[in-house]
Coordinates of C-alpha atoms and ligand atoms in Angstrom, one line a residue:
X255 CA 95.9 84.3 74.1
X256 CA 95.4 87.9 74.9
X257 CA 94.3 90.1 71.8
X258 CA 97.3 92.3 70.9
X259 CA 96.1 95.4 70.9
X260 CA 94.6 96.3 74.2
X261 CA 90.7 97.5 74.1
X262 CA 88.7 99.7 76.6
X263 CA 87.1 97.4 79.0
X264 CA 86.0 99.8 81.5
X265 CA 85.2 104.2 81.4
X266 CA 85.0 106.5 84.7
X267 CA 83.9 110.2 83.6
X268 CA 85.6 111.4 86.8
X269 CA 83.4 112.1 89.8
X270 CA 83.4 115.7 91.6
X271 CA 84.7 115.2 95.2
X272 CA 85.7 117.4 97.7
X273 CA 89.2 115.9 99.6
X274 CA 91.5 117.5 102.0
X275 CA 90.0 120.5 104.2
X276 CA 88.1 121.2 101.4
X277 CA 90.0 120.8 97.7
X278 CA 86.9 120.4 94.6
X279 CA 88.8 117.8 92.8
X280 CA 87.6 114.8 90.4
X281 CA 88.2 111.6 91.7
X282 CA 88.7 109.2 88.6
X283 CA 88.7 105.7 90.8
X284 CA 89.4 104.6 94.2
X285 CA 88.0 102.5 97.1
X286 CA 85.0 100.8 94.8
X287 CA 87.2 99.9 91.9
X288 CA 89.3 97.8 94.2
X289 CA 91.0 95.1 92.8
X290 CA 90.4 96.5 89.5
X291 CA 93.1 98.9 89.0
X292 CA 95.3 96.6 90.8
X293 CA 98.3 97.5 92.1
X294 CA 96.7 101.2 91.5
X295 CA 94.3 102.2 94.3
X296 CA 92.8 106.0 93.5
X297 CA 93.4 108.4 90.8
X298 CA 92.6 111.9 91.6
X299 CA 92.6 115.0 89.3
X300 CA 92.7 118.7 90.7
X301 CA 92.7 121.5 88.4
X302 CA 90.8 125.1 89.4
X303 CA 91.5 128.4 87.9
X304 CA 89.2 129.2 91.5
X305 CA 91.8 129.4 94.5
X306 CA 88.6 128.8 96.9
X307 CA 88.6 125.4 94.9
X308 CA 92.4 124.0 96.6
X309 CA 93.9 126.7 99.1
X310 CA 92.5 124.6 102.1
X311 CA 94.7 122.0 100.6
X312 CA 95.3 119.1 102.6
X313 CA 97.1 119.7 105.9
X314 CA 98.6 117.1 107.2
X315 CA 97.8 113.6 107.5
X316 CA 98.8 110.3 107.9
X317 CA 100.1 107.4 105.2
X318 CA 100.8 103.9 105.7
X319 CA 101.3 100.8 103.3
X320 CA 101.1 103.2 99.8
X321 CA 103.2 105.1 97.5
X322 CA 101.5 108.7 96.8
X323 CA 102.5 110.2 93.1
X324 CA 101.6 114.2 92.7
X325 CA 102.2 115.3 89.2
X326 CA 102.0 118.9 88.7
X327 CA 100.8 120.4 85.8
X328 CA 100.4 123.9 86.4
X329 CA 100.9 126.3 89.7
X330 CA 102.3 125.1 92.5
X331 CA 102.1 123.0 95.6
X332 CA 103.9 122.9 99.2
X333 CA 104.8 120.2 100.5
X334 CA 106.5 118.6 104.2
X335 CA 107.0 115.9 105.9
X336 CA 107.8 113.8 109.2
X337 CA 110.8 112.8 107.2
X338 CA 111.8 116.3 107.2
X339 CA 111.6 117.0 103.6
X340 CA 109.6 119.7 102.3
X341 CA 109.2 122.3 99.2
X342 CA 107.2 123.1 96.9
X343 CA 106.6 121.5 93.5
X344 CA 105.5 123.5 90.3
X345 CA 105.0 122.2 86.4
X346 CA 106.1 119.1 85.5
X347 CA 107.5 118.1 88.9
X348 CA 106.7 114.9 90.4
X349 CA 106.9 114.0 94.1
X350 CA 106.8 110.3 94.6
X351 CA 106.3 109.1 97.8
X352 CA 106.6 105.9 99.7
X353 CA 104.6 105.9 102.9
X354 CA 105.8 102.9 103.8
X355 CA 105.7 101.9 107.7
X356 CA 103.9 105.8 108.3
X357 CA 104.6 109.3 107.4
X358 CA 102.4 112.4 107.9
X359 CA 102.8 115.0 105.7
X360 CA 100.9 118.3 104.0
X361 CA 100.3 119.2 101.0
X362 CA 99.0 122.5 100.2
X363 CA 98.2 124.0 96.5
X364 CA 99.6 127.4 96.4
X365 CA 98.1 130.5 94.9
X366 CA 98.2 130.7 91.3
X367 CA 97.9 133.3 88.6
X368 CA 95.9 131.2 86.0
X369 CA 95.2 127.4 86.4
X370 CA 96.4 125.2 89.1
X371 CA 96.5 121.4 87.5
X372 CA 97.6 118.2 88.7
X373 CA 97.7 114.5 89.5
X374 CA 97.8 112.4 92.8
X375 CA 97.6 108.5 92.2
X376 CA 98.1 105.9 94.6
X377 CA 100.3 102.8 94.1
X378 CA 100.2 99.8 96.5
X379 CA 102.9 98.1 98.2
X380 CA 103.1 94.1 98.4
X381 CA 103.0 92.6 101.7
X382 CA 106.3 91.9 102.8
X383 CA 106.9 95.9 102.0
X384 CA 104.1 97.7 103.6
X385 CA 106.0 98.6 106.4
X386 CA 109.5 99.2 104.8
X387 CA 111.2 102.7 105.7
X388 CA 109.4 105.7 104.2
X389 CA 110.8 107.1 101.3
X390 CA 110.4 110.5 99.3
X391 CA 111.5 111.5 96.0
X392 CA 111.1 115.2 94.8
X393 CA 112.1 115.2 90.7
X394 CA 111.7 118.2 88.9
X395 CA 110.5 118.8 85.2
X396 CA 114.2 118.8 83.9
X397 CA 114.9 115.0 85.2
X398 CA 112.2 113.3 83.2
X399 CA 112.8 112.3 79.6
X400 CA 111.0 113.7 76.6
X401 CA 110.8 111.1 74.0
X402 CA 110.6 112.9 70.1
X403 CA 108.9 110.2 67.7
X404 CA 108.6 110.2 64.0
X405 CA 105.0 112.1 63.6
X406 CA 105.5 114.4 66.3
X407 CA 104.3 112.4 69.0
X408 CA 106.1 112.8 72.5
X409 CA 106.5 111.0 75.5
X410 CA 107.7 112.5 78.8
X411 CA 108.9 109.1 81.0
X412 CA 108.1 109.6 84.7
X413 CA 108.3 105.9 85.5
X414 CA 109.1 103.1 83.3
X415 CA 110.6 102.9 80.0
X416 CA 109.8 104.1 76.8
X417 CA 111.8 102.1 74.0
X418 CA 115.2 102.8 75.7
X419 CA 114.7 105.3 77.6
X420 CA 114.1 105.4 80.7
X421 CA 112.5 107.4 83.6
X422 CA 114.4 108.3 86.6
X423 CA 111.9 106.4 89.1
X424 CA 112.9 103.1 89.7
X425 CA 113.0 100.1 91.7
X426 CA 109.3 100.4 92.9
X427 CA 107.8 97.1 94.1
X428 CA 105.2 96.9 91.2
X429 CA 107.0 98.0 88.1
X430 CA 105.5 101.0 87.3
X431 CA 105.3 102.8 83.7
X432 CA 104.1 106.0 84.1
X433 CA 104.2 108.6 80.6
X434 CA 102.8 111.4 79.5
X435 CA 101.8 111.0 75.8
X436 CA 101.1 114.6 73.6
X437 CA 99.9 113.3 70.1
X438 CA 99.3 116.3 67.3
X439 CA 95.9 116.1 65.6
X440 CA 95.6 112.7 63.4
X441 CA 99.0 111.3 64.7
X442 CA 99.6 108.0 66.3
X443 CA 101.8 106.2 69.0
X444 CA 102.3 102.8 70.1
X445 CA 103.9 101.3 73.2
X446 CA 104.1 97.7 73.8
X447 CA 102.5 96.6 77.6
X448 CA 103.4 93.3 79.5
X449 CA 100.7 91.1 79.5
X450 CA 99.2 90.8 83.0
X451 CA 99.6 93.9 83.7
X452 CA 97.2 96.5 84.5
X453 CA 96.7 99.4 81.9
X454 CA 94.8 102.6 82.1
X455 CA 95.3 105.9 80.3
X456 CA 93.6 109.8 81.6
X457 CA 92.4 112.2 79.0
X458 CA 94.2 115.5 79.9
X459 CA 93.3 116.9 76.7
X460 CA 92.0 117.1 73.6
X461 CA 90.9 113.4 72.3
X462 CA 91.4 110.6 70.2
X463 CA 90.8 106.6 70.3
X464 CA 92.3 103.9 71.8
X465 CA 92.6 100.4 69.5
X466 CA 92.4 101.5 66.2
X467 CA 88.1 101.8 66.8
X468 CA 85.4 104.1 66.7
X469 CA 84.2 102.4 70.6
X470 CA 88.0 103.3 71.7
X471 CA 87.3 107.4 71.8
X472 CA 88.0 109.2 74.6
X473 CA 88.2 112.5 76.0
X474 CA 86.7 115.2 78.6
X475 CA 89.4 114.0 81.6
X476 CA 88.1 110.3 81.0
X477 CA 90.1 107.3 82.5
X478 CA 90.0 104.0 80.5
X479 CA 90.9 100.7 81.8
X480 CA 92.0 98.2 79.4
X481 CA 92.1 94.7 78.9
X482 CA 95.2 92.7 78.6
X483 CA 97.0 92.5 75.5
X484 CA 100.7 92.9 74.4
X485 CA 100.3 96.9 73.3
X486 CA 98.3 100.2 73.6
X487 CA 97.5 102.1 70.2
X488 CA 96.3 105.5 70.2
X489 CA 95.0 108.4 67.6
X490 CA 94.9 111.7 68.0
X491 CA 91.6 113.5 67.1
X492 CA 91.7 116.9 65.5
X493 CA 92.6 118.5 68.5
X494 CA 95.3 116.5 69.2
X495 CA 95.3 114.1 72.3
X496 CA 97.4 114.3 75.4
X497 CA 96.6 111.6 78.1
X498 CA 98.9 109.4 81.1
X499 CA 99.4 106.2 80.1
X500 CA 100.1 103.9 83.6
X501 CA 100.8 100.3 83.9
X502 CA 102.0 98.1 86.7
X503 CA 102.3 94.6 88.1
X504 CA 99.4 93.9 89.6
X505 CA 99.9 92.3 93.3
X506 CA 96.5 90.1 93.9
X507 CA 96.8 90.3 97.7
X508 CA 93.8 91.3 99.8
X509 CA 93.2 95.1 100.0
X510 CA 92.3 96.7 103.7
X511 CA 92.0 100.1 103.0
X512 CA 90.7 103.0 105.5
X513 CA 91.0 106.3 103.7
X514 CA 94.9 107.6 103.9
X515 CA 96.2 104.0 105.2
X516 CA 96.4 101.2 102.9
X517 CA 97.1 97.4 104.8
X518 CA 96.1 93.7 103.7
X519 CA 94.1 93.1 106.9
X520 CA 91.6 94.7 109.5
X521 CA 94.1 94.3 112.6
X522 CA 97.0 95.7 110.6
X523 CA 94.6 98.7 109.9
X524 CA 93.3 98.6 113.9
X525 CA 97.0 98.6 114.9
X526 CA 97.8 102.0 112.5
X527 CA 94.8 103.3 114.2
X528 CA 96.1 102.6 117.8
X529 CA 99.1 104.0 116.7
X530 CA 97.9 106.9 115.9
X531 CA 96.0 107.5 119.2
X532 CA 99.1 106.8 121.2
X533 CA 101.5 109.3 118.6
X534 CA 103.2 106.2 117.7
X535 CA 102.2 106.3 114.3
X536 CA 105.9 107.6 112.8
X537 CA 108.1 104.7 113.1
X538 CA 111.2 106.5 111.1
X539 CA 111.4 110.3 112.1
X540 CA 113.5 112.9 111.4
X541 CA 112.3 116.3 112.3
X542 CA 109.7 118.5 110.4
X543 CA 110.9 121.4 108.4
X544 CA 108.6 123.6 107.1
X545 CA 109.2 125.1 104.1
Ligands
FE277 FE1 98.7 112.7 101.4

């Protein structure tokens, strides 16, 4: 029987990488966690008050066999696509992305006055949907839930459900819950988690504790995995605590990953490459629009 309460099993401080044609970011996990995180692939964080840190952005590039998730916390960031979509995304926006069979796309950081801040995490496909038509969802702050609990706590549902509410993403392969959890200093919150499923939360700020335990504390842009158990349980320090809290059905099918293109196997990931070479990487166009 799993423990109830889920407990830290594994910590990654963040590591400083540069991404893109040149963006500083901190890259919580990716290629070397794999299957860890499973069905979640890489978790990057980019936040500069520095434009030099993000205007090179990341021009366009390719995607196959992934779902990309950018959540915006502060400034703002262009995007378009070989689907034809493009725009630009500012706080609380999320653009959630389905690569599927290919898609190339940009996204640039625009200049900000004050702090440009955000999220891109990667979500795998299964198998039988690698190479399903490309989709793209662009949601803005105002179509995501806010949750009020008793305490103070709130719970902005990107994904998911939160008791009965529930975010407007749905019908991804692997189930996601994706919220954003604000806790005021010494308040709690509780959210019950599937067993199986893979659990990690980020520290956007401030800090508390996960499990009810001194060894549960975390801060400083940390990302805890957990281990399996029927709920998560966190408390506020005195700063408050405001952190992501993801979860998803993990897909335990082999991984073949080279860097924007996500397959199951080495010739699926040769064949994307050929592709490529010959143009014939878009399978599903419609044309560009820059924004
Ligand atoms: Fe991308």
């Amino acid at each position: 029987m799993p423990d109830p309460v889920r407990s830290i099993t594994r910590r990654y401080p963040g590591v400083p990488t540069v991404e893109g044609a040149g963006v500083r970011l901190r890259r919580s996990f990716s290629h070397p966690e794999v299957p860890l995180f499973d069905p979640f692939l890489l978790l990057d964080r980019f936040g500069s008050t520095n434009p030099a840190d993000y205007l090179a952005g990341f021009p366009w590039h390719p995607h196959r066999g992934i779902e990309t998730v950018t959540y915006v916390l502060g400034g703002q960031v262009a995007h378009g696509d070989t689907l034809g979509n493009s725009g630009v995304i500012g706080p609380g926006d999320v653009q959630w992305m389905n690569a599927g069979s290919g898609i190339i796309h940009q996204e640039m950081p625009q200049r900000t006055e004050g702090r440009l801040e955000g999220f891109q995490l990667w979500v795998n496909r299964p198998a039988r949907e690698k190479m399903s038509t490309p989709a793209y969802r662009g949601l803005t702050s105002a179509e995501f839930p806010t949750v009020e609990l008793d305490g103070g706590a709130r719970a902005t549902v990107v994904a998911g459900r939160y008791r009965d509410v529930a975010g407007p993403v749905d019908g991804i392969p692997v189930d996601p819950l994706y919220l954003d959890v604000r806790i005021p200093p010494g308040g709690a919150f509780e959210h019950p988690t599937h067993p199986g499923y893979t659990v990690f939360a980020h520290a956007v700020e401030g800090d508390g504790s996960f499990a009810g335990t001194d060894a549960g504390r975390v801060g400083d842009g940390e990302t805890v995995l957990f281990g399996d158990g029927d709920s998560v349980r966190a408390v506020a320090g005195p700063a408050g605590f405001r952190f992501l809290l993801v979860s998803g059905r993990p897909l335990h099918e082999p991984v073949a990953w080279y860097g924007p293109i996500v397959m199951n196997t080495r010739a699926e990931l040769q064949t994307a490459m050929r592709e490529l070479d010959r143009g014939e990487f878009v399978h599903h166009r419609r044309p560009i629009v820059e924004g």
